[in-house]
Coordinates of C-alpha atoms in Angstrom, one line a residue:
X75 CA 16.6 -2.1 36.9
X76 CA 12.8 -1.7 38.9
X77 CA 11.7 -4.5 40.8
X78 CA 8.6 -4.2 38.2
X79 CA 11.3 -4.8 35.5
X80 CA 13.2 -7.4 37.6
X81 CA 10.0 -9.6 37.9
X82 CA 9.1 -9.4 34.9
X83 CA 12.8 -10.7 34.0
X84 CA 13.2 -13.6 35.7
X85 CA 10.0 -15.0 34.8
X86 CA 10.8 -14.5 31.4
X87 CA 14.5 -16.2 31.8
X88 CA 12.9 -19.1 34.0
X89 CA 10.2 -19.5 31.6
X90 CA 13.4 -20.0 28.3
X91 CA 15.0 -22.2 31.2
X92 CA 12.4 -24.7 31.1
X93 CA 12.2 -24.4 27.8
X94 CA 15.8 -24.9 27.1
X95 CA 15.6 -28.1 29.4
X96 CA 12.7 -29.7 27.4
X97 CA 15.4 -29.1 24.1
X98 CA 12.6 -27.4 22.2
X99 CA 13.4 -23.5 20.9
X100 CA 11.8 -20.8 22.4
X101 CA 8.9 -19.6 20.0
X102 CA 6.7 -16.8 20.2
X103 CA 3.2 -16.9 21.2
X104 CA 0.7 -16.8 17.8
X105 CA -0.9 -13.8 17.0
X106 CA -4.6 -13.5 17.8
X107 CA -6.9 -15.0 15.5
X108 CA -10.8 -13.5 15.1
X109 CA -13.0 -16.2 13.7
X110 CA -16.2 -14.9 12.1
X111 CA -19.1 -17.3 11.4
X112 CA -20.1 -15.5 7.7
X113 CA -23.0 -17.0 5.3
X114 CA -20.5 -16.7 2.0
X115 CA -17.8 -14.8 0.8
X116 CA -18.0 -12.4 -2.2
X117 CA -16.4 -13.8 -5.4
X118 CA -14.2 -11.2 -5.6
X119 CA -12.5 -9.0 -3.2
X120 CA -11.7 -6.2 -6.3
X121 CA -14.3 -3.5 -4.6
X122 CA -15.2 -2.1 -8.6
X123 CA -16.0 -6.0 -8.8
X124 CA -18.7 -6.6 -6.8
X125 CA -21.2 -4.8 -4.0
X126 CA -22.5 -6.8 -1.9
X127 CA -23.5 -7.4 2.1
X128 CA -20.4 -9.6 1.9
X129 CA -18.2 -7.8 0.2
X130 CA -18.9 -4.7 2.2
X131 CA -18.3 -6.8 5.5
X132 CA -14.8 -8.2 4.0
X133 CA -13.8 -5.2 2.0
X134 CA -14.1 -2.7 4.8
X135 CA -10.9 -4.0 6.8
X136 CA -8.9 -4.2 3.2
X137 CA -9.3 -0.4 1.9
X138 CA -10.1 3.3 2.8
X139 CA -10.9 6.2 0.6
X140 CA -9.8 9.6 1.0
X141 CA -12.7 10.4 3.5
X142 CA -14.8 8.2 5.9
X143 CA -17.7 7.7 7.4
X144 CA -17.9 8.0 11.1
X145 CA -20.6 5.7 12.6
X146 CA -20.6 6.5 15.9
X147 CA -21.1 9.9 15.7
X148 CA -24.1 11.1 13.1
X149 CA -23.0 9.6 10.3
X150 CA -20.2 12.6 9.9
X151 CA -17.8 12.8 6.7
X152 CA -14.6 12.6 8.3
X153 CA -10.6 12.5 7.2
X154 CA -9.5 9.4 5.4
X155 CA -6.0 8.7 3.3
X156 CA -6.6 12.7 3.1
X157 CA -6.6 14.3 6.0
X158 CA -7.6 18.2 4.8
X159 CA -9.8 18.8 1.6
X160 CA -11.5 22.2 0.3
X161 CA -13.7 22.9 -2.7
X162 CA -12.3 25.3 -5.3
X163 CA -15.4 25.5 -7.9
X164 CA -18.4 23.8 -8.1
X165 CA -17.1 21.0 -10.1
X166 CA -13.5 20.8 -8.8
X167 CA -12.4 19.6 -4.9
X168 CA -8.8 19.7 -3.7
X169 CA -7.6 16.9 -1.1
X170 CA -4.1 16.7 1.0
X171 CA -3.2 13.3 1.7
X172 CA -2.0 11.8 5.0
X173 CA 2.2 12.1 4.9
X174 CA 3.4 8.4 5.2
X175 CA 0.5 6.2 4.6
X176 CA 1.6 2.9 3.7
X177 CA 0.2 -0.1 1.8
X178 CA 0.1 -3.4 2.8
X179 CA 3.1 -3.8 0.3
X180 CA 5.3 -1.5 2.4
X181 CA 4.8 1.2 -0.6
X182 CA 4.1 4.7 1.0
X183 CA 1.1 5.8 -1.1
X184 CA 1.0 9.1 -3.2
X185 CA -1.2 11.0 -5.3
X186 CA -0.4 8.9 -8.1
X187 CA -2.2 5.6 -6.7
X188 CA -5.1 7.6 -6.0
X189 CA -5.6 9.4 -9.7
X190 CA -4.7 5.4 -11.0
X191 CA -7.1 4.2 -8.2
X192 CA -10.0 6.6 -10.5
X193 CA -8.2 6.2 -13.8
X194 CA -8.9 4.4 -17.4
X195 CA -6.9 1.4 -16.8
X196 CA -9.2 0.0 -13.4
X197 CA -12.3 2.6 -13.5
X198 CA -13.1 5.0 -16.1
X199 CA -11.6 3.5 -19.6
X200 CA -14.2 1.7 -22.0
X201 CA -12.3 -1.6 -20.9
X202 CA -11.7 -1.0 -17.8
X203 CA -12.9 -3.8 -15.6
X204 CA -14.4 -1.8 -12.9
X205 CA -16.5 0.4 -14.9
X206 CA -19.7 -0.5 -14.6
X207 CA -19.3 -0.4 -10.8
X208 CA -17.7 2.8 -10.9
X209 CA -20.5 4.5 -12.9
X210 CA -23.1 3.1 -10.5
X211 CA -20.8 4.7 -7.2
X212 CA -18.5 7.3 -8.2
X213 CA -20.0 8.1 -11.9
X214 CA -20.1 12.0 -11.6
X215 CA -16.3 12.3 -11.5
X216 CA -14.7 12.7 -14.3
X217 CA -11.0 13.2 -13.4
X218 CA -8.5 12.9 -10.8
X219 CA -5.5 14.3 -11.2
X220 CA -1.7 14.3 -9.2
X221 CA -0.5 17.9 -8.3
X222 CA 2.0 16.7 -6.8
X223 CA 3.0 13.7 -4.3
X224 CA 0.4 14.8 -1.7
X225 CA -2.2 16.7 -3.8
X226 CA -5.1 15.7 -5.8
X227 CA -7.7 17.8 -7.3
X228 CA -10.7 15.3 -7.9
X229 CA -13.0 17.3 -11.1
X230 CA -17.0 16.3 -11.8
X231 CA -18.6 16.2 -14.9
X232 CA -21.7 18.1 -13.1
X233 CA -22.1 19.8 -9.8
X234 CA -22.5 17.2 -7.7
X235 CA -24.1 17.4 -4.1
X236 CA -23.3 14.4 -2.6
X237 CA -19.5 14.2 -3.6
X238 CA -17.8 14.4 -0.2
X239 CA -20.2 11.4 0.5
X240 CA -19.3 9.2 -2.3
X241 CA -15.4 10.0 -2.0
X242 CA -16.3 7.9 1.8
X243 CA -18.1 5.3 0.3
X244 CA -17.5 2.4 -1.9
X245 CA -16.4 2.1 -5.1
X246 CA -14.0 5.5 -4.0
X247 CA -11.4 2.9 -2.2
X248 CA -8.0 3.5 -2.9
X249 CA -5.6 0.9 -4.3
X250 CA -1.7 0.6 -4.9
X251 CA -1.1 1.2 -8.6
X252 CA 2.4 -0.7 -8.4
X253 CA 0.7 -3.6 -7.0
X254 CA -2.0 -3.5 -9.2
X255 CA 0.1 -3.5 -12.6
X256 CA 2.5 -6.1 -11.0
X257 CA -0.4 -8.6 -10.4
X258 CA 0.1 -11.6 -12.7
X259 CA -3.7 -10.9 -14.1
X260 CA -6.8 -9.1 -13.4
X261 CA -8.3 -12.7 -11.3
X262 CA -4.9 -12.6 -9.5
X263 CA -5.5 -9.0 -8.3
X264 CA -9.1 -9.6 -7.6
X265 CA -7.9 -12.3 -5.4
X266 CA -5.2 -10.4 -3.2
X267 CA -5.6 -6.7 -3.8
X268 CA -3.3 -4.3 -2.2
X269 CA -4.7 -1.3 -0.4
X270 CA -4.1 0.4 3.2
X271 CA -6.3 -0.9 5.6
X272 CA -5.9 -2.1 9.2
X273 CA -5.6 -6.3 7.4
X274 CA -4.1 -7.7 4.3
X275 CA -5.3 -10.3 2.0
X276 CA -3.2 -13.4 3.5
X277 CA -5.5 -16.2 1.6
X278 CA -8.9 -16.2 -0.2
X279 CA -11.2 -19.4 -1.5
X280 CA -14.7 -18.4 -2.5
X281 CA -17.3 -19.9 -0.7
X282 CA -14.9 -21.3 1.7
X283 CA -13.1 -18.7 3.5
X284 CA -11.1 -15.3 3.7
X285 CA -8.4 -15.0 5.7
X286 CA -7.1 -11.6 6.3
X287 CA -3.8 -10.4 8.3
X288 CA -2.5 -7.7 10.7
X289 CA -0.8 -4.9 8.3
X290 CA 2.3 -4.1 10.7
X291 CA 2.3 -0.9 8.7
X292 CA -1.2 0.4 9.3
X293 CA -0.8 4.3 9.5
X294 CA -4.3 4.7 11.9
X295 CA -2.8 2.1 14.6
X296 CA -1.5 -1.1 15.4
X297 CA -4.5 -3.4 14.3
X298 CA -6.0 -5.4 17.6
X299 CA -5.3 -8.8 16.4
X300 CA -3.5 -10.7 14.1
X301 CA -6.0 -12.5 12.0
X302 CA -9.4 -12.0 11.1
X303 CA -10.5 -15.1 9.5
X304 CA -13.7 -14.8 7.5
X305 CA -15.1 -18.8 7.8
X306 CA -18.2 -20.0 5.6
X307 CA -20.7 -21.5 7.8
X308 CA -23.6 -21.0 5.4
X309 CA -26.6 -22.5 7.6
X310 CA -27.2 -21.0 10.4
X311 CA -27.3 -23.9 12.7
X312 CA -23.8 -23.9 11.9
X313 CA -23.0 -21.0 12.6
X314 CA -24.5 -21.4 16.3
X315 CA -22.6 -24.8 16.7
X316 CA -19.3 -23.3 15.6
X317 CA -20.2 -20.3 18.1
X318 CA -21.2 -22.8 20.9
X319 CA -17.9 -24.6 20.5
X320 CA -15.6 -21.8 20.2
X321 CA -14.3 -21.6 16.9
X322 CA -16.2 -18.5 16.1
X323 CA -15.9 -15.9 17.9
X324 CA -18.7 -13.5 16.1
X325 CA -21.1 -15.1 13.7
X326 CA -24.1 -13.3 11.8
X327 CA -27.0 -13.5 10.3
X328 CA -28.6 -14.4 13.6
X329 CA -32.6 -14.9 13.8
X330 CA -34.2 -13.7 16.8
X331 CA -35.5 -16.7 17.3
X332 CA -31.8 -17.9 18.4
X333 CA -31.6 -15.2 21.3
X334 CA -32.4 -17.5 23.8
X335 CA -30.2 -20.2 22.8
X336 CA -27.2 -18.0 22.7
X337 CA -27.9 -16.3 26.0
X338 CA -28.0 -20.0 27.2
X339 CA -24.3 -20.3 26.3
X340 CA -21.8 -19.0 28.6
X341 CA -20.4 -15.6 28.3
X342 CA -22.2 -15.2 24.9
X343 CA -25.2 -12.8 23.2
X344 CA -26.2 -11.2 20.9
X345 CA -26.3 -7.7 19.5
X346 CA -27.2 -5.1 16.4
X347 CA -30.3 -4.4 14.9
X348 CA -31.7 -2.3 11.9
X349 CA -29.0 -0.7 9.5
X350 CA -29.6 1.9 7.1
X351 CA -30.8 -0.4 4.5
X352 CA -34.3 -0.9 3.1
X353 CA -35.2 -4.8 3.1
X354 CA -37.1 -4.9 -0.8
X355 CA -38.7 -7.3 -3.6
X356 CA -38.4 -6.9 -7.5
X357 CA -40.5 -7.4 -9.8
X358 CA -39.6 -8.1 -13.6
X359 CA -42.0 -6.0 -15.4
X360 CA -41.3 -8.4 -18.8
X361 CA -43.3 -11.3 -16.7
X362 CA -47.2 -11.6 -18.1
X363 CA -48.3 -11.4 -15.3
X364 CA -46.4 -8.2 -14.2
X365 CA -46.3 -6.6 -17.2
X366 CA -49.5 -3.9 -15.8
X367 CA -48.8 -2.0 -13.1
X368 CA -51.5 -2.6 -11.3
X369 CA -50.7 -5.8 -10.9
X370 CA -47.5 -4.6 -8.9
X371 CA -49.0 -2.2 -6.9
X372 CA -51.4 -4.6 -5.7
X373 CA -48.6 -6.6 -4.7
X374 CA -47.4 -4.5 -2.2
X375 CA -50.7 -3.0 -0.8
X376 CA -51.2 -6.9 0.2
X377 CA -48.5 -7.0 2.2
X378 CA -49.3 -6.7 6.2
X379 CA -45.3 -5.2 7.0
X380 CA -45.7 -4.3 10.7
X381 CA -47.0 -7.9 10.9
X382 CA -43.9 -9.2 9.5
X383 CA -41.7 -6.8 12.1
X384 CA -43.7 -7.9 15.1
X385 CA -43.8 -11.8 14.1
X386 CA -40.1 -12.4 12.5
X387 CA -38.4 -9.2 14.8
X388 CA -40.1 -9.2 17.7
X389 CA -40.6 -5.1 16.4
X390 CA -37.1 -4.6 16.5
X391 CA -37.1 -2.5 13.2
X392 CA -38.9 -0.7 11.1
X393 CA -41.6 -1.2 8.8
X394 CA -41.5 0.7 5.3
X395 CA -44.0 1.0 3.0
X396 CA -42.2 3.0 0.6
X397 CA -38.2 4.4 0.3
X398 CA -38.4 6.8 2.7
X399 CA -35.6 6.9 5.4
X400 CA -34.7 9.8 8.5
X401 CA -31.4 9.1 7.3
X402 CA -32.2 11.3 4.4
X403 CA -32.7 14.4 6.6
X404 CA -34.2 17.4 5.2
X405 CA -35.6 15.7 2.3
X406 CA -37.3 12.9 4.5
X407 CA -41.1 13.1 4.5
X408 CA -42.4 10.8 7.7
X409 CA -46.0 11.9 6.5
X410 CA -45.9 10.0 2.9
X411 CA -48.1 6.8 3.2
X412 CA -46.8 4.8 0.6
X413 CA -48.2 1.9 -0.7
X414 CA -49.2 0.9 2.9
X415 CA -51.1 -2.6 3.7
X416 CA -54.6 -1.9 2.1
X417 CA -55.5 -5.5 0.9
X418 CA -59.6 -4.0 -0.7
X419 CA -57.2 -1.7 -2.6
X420 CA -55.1 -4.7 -3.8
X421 CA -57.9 -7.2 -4.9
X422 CA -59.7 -3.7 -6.6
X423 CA -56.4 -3.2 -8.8
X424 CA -56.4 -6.7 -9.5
X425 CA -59.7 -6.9 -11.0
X426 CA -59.3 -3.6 -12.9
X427 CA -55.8 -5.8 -14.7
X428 CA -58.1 -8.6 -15.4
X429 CA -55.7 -10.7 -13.3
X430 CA -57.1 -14.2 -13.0
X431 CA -55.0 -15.5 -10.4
X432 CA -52.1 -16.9 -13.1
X433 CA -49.0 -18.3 -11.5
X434 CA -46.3 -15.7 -10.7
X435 CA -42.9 -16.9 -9.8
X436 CA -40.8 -15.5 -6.2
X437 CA -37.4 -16.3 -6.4
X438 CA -35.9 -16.6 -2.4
X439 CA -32.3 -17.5 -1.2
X440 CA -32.2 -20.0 1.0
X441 CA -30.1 -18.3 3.8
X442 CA -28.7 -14.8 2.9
X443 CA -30.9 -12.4 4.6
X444 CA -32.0 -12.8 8.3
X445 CA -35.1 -14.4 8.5
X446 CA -35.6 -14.8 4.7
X447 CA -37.5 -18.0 4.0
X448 CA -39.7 -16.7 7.0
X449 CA -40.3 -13.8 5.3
X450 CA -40.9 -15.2 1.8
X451 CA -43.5 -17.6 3.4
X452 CA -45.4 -15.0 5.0
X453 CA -45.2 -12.3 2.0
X454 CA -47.0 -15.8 0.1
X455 CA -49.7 -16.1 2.2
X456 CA -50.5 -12.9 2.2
X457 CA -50.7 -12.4 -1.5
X458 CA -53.1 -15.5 -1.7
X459 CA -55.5 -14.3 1.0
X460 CA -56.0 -11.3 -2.0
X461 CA -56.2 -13.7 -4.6
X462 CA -52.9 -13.8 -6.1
X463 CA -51.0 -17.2 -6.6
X464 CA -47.3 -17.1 -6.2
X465 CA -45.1 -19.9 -7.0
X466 CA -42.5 -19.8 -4.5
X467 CA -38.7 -20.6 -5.5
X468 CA -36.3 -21.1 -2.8
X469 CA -32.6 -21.1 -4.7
X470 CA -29.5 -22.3 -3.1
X471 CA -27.2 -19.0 -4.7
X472 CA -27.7 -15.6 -6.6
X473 CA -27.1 -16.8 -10.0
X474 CA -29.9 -19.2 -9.8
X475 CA -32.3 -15.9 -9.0
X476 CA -31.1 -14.1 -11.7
X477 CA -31.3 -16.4 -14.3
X478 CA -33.0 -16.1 -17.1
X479 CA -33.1 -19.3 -18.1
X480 CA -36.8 -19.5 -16.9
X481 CA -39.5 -16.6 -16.1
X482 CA -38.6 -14.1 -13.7
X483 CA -41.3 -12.4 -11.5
X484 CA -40.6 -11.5 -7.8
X485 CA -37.0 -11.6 -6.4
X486 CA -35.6 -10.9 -2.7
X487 CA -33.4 -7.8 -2.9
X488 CA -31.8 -5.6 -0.2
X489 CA -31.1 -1.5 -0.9
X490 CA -28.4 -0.2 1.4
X491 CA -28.3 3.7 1.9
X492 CA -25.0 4.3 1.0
X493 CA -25.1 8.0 0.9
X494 CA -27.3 9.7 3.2
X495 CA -29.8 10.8 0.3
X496 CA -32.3 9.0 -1.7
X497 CA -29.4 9.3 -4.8
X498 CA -27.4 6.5 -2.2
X499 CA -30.4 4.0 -2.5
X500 CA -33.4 4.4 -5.4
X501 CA -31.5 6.4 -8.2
X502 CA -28.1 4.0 -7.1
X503 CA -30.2 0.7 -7.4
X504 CA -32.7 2.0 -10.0
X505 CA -31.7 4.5 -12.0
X506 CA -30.3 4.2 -15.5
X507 CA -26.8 3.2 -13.9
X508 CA -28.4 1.3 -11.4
X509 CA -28.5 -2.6 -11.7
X510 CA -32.0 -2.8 -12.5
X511 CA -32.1 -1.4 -15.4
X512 CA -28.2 -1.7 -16.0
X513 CA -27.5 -5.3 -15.0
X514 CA -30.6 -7.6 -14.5
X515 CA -32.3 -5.4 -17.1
X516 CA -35.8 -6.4 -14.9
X517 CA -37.1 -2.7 -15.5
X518 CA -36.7 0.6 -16.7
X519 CA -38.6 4.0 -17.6
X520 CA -37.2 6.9 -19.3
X521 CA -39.4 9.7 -17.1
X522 CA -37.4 8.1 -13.5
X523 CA -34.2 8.3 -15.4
X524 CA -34.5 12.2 -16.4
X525 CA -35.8 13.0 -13.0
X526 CA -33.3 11.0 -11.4
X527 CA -30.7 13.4 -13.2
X528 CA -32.2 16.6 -11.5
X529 CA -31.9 14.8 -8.1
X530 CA -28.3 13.7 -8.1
X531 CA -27.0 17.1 -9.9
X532 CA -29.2 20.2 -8.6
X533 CA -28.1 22.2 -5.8
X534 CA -31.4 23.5 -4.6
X535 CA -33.1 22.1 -2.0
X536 CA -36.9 22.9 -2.9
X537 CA -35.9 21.3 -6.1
X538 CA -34.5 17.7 -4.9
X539 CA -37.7 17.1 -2.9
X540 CA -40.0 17.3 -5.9
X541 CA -37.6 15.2 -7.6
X542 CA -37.7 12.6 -4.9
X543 CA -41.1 13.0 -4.7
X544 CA -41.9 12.2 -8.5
X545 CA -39.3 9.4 -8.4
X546 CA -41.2 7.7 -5.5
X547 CA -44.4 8.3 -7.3
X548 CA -43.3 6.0 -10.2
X549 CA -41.8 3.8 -7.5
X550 CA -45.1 3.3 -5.9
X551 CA -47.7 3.8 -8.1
X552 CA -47.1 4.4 -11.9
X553 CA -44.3 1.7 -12.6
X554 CA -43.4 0.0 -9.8
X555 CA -39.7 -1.6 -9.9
X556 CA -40.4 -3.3 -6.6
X557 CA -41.4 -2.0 -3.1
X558 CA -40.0 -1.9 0.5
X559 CA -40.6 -3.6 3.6
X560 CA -38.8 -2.8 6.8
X561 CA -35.5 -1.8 7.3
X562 CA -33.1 -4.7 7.5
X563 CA -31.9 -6.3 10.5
X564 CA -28.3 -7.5 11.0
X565 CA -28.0 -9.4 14.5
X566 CA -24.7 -11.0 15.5
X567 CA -23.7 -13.5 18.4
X568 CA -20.7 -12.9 19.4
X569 CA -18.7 -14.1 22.6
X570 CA -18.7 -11.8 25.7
X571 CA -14.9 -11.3 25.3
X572 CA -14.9 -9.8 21.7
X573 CA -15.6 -6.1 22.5
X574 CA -16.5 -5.5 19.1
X575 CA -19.1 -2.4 17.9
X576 CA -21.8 -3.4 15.2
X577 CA -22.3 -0.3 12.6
X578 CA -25.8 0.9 11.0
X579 CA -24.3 -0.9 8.0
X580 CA -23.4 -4.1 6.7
X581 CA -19.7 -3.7 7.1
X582 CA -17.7 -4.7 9.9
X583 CA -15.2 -2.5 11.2
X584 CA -12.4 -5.2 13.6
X585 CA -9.6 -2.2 12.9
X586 CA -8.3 -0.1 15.8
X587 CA -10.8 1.4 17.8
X588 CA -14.1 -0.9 17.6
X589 CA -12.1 -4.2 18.8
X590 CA -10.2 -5.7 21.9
X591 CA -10.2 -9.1 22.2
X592 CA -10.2 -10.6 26.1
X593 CA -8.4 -13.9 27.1

């Protein structure tokens, strides 16, 4: 025995000692627990169920896919569940999985969870629950198919440029078939789904919390803490009080305006910033008011964007004045204009629509989005200084915006860059799978749709950019759905101890790797 090891074992048999004299047992230590401040919880944790900020900040500890996305390093498509993959024919791509993955049942996982995890009973079938969701993420496959335990050949309906990219993004998670047709019913599953991440589900209450546990199985790594408990704090006073006092140890959704009070705190602060998402209004083209395009175009043009950057974000993002991103590399133009802040233009367009300065409703959510309210109170003020009166409507959730119970006009909306192509944000969100036209049913247009076809199937370079370029000259001018206005923000506060990394993206990554918790 060392004198290293010697040490260590008499502290640990005077430490049972004293224990043994008090007559108590000798217990072990509880895990770690990470507390995150969060504004809600999704209302299901089924990813074909729901996309969402939330869901995407949950979801991301629960599941992987066959490939990733690494996010510290260029945004590169990297190994997942598989770890080897080759193309075989335009329409046909061949992955090896990882020998010995596990699920957070103990099941090792095989090709024959990942052809369930894209097959007719959860994705594809007319009934299948996660259909919709599926069409909108992972809609150009058509097939996946078990070769045998370790081989899957995953088969498009179309050549499809962007398939490595959707195979690491949501909606392309993999799940346990065993544990899915054992689950008592299709709520139950949404509830406690089984899949191969760094946590498990251990408990779930909408709006109240998520709690999520180490899986002792996890085949990238023995996860860096025992809990990660997902806490609903939805004002963000609370979230700073909860931070202040220690029983969060991250919380979000911070304003900039809370820097100073954070830094004020000891061993706390605050970091992130913009993430590849474009911060966005709707517009209902059925409302009377919005029914002429002008009307929406003048909309935008009256909005002052770098003015909202510099006042809400102290220019610590991006203004956009249309859905242009770097992030969409060779077909990014930095020269297009947009509908940039012209406010003659936008009280010209107004007159030519015989606009009379009617009532137009702006649905808001009271807390989701950093800085929202601000935002909504600025974006008011500045439509009225061109003559246009906007009733605004600050709702407490989601459902209230979307109902249709009363006129909708303007809504608050966020379009995340999913894929690192315009097909991951305007033809996701707007096109005719998109939720737009698909869900909300606020707009549509049959000449975006069949160009939005060309983009997502064609091959040739030269001919995606004058596809994007006619989709974002129906997004600007023509028929405007909505319009863009910086890049969103995601700031966290977070104690000093946490050494946690945020990503360019709404999820939060607390698996091996981009955590370790101090004392």
């Amino acid at each position: 025995m060392t004198s290293a090891t010697r040490r260590t074992f008499t502290k640990g048999l005077a430490a049972s000692t004293a224990l043994a004299a008090t007559g108590l047992p000798a217990v072990a230590q509880p895990a770690r627990r990470l507390t995150v401040g969060i504004q809600g919880t999704p209302r299901s944790l089924e990813p074909l169920r729901e996309f969402s900020n939330v869901a995407w900040r949950v979801g991301y500890n629960i599941f992987e896919g066959l490939l990733g996305i690494d996010y510290k390093n260029g945004l590169a498509v990297v190994p997942g569940l598989a770890e080897s993959h080759r193309r075989i024919s335009p329409s046909m791509m061949e992955f090896t999985l990882k020998d010995g993955v596990r699920f957070h049942d103990g099941e090792i996982m095989t090709s024959e969870d990942v052809a369930f995890s894209f097959g007719p009973e959860r994705m594809t079938g007319e009934r299948a629950p996660g259909r919709a969701i599926a069409n909108v993420f992972v809609g150009t496959i058509s097939r996946v198919e078990a070769i045998d335990r370790r081989t899957v050949r995953v088969v498009t309906r179309t050549t499809d440029p962007l398939l490595e990219q959707r195979l690491a993004g949501w909606g392309a998670q993999v799940i346990s078939k065993k544990a899915f047709l054992a689950a008592a019913s299709y709520e139950a599953w949404e509830r406690s789904p089984v899949g191969t991440g760094p946590f498990r589900v251990k408990e779930f209450r909408i709006d109240e919390r998520c709690l999520l546990e180490a899986h002792a199985g996890y085949h990238g790594g023995k996860p860096p803490v025992g809990e990660v408990l997902f806490r609903v704090l939805p004002e963000l006073a609370a979230r700073m009080n909860a931070l202040a006092a220690g029983e969060a140890d991250i919380v979000t959704e911070v304003s900039l305006d809370q820097v100073r009070n954070v830094e004020a705190m000891t061993d706390r602060h605050v970091v992130g910033g913009p993430i590849l998402n474009f911060r966005a209004l709707v517009f209902d083209k059925a409302h009377p008011q919005l029914v002429d395009p002008r009307v929406r175009r003048a909309l935008s043009h009256a909005i002052d964007r770098k003015a909202i950057v510099d006042s809400l974000y102290a220019g610590r993002t991006v203004a956009r004045a249309t859905q242009m991103h770097p992030a969409f590399g060779a077909l990014n133009d930095p020269t297009r204009p947009g509908t940039a802040y012209d406010p003659d233009l936008a009280r010209k367009l107004l007159a030519e629509a015989g606009y009379k300065g009617q009532p137009i409703p702006y649905r808001t959510h009271a807390s989701y989005y950093t800085q929202q309210v601000q935002t909504a109170q600025i974006l008011v003020e500045m439509w009225r200084q061109v003559g246009i009166n906007v009733d605004l409507q600050v709702r407490e959730n989601w459902q209230q915006i979307f109902d249709t119970a009363s006129p909708r006009g303007i809504r608050d909306w966020s379009n995340s860059i999913l894929f690192q192509d315009p097909v991951g944000s305007l033809t996701r969100l707007y096109g005719a799978a998109g939720s737009v036209q698909n869900v909300s049913k606020e707009w549509s247009n049959a000449p975006f749709n069949e160009t939005a076809r060309v983009l997502e199937t064609s091959l040739d370079l030269a001919e995606r950019k004058r596809a994007f370029a006619r989709l974002l000259d129906i997004y600007e001018t023509e028929d405007p759905p909505g319009c863009a206005l910086h890049d969103l923000v995601m700031f966290y506060a977070k104690k000093r101890s946490v050494n946690w990394t945020p990503y360019p993206v709404e999820s939060m990554d607390f698996g091996p790797g981009n955590l370790t918790v101090g004392a």
